[in-house]
XYZ file of C-alpha atoms in Angstrom:
261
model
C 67.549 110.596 72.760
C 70.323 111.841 74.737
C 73.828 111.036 73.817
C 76.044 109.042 75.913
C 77.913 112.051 78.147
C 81.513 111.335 80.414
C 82.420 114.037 82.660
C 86.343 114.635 83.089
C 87.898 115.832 86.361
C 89.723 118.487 86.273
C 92.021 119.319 89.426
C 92.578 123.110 89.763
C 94.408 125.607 92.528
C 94.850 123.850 95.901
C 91.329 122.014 96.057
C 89.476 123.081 93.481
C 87.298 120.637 90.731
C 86.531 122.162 87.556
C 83.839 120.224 85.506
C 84.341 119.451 81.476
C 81.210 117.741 80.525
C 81.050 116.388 77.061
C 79.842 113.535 74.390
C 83.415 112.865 72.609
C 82.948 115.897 70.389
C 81.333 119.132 72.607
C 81.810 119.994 76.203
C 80.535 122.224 78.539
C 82.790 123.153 81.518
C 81.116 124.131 85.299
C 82.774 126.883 87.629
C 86.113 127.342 85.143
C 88.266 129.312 87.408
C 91.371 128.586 85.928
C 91.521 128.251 81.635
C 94.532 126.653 81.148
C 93.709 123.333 82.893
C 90.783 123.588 80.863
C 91.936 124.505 77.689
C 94.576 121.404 78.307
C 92.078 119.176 78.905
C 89.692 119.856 75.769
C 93.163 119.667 73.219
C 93.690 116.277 75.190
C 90.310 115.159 74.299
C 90.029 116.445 71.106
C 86.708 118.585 72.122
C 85.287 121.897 71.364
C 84.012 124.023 74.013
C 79.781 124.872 73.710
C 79.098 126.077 76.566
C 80.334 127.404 80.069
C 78.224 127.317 83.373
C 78.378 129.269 86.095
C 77.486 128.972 89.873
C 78.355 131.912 91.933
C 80.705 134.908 91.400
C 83.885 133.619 93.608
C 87.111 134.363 91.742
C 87.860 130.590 92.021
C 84.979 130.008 89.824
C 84.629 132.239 86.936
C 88.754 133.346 87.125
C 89.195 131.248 83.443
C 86.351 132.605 81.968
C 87.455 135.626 79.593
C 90.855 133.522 78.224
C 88.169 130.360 77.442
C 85.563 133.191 75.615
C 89.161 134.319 73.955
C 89.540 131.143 72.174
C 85.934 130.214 72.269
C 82.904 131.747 71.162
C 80.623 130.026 73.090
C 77.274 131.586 75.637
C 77.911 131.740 79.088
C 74.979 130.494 81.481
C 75.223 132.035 85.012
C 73.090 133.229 87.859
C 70.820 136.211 87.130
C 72.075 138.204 90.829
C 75.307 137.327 91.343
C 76.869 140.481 89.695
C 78.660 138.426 86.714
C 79.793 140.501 83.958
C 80.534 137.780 81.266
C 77.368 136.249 81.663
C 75.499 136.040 78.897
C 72.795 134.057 79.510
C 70.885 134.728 83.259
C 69.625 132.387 84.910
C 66.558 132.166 88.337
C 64.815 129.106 89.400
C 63.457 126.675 87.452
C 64.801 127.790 83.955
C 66.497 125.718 81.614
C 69.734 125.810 79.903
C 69.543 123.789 76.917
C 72.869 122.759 74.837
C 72.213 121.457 71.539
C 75.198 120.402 70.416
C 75.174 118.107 72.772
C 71.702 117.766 73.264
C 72.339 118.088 76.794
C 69.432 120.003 79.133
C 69.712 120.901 82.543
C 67.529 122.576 85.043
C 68.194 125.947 87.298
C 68.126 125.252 91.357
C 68.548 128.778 93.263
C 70.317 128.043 96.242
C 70.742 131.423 97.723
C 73.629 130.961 101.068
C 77.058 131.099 100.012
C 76.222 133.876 97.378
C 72.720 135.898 97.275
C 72.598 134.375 93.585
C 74.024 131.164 93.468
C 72.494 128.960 91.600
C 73.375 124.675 90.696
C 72.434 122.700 87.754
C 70.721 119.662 87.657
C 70.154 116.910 84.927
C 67.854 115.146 85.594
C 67.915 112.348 82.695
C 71.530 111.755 83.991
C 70.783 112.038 88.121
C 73.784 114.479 87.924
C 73.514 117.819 90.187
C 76.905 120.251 89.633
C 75.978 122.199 93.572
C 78.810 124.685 93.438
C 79.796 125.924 96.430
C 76.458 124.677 98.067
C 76.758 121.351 98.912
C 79.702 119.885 99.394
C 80.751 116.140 100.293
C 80.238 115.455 103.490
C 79.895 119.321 104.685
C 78.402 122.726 102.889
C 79.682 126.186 101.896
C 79.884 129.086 104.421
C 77.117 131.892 104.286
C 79.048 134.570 102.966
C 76.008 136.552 101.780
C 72.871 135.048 102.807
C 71.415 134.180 105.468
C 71.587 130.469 107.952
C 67.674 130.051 106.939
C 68.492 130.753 103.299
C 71.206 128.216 103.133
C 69.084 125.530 105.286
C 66.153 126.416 102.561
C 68.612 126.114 99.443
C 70.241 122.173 100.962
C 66.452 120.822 101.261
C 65.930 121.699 98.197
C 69.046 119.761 97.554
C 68.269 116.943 99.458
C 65.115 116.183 97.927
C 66.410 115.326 95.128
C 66.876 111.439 93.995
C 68.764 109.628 96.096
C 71.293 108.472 93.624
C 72.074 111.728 92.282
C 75.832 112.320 91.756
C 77.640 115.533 93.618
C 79.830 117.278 91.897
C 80.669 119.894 93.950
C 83.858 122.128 93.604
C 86.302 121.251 96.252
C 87.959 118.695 97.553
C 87.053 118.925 100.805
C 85.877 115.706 101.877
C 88.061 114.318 104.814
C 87.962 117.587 107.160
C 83.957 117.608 106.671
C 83.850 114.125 107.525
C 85.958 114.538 110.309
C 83.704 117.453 112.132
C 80.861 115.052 110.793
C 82.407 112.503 113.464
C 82.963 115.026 115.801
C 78.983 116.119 115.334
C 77.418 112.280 115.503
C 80.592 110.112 117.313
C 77.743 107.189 116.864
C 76.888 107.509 113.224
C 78.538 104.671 112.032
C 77.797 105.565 108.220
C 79.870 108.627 108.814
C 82.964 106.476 110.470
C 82.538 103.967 107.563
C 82.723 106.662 104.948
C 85.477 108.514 106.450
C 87.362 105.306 106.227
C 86.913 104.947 102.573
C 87.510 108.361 101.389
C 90.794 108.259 103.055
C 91.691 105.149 101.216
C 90.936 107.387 98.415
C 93.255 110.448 98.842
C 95.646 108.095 100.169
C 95.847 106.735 96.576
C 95.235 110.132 94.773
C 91.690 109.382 94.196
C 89.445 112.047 94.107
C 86.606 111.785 96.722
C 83.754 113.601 94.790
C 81.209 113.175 93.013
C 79.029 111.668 96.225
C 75.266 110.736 96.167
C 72.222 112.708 97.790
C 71.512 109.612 99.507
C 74.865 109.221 101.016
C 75.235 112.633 102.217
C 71.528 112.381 103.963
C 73.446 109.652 106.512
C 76.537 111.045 106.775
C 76.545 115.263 106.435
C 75.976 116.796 109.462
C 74.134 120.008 107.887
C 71.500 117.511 105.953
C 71.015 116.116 109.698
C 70.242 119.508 111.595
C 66.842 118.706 112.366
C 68.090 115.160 113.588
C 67.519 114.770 117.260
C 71.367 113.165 117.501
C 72.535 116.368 115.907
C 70.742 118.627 118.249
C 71.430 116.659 121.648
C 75.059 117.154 120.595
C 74.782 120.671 120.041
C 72.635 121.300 122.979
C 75.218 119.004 125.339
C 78.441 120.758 123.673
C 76.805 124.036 125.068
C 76.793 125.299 121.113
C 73.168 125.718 121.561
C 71.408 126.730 125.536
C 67.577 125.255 124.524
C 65.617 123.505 121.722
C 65.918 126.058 118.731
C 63.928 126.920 115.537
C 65.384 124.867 112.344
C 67.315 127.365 111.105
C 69.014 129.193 114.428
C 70.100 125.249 114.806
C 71.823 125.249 111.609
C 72.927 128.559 112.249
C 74.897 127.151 115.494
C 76.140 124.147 113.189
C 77.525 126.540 110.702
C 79.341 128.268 113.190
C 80.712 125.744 115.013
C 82.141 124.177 111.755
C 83.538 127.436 111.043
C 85.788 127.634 113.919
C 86.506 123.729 114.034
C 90.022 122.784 113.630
């Protein structure tokens, strides 16, 4: 039996979510790039850190890491290559990170795009996938290091997941995803709706994240590459000249997201 787990929000840097997972007593913290939010938030709560996980190698991410290991002796589960020093524990597809304390498991998803090694965690008893810099709310990460068909690869993977699985990704970068989103499928009326409700969110301080794999199959634009609205619009916005393989399409996507304003 798995015990009853909360996960706290924990604002960090401009945008940033870090992730304190825990049963009332142990936590486990995602992507801690800054320790003294985190360290606040575990006194507040009266928990003891277990365990720290680890995404990718971005200085946003793993920036808290040696002051938490300073105050807490605890293994640190990361991606096997994504150059990491304080990982202690490596991690590839399909393994399994397994925290007793709070008899908490979670499996390993490589999602090589962003980073050559990044990796997310998924638990599955929970429906709860921690993406990173992967997937994002209504958007995804760059491709820093891999490659378009890489990334494409690493969001079906992603995707096929349970539809009700919560997204906790790492930023708060909802409204200007949604917004290109819009821009991408003016028709999509799921993405106008949900625009319209995570603004009523910010506007009230709310964060907008975690989403749901279901939600972001109707409304993220780089979930939808293959869909023929997506490519008409690419094709008739001259970002694309022809009909292209899947992953030159999301290719074109990517870049026309990067320079969107």
């Amino acid at each position: 039996m798995t015990n009853s787990l909360s996960i706290l929000t924990v604002p960090a840097f401009d945008d940033n979510y870090l992730w304190v997972i825990h049963d009332g007593k142990h936590a486990a913290v995602v992507d801690p790039g800054d320790a003294p939010p985190i360290l606040k938030a575990l006194e507040a709560h009266q928990l003891t850190l277990s365990a720290i996980l680890l995404t990718h190698h971005h200085s946003d991410h793993i920036g808290g890491v040696p002051a938490l290991l300073q105050h807490f002796n605890v293994p640190v589960y990361g991606p096997l290559n994504d150059g990491i020093q304080a990982v202690s524990h490596p991690l590839a597809e399909g393994d399994i990170v397994d925290i007793p304390e709070m008899r908490w498991t979670l499996q390993v998803i490589a999602v090589p795009g962003h980073t050559l090694g990044h990796i997310a965690y998924f638990a599955s008893v929970q429906h709860w996938l921690f993406s990173g810099d992967t997937l994002f709310a209504g958007g995804c990460g760059r491709v820093f290091e891999g490659t378009p068909a890489q990334m494409l690869s690493s969001l079906d993977k992603l995707a096929a997941l349970p539809d009700d699985t919560a997204v906790y990704c790492a930023h708060e970068y909802t409204l200007s995803n949604l917004r290109f989103a819009k821009e991408v499928e003016p028709d999509n009326q799921a993405i106008a709706e949900r625009l319209l409700r995570e603004q009523r969110k910010r506007d009230e301080g709310i964060p907008t994240v975690p989403g749901q794999i279901g939600l972001e199959k109707h409304s993220n634009p780089f979930l939808r590459s293959r869909e023929p609205a997506v490519i008409e619009r690419l094709l008739s916005t001259g970002k694309i000249s022809a009909h292209q393989d899947d992953a030159s399409t999301f290719a074109a996507l990517r870049e026309w997201k990067n320079n969107y304003r």
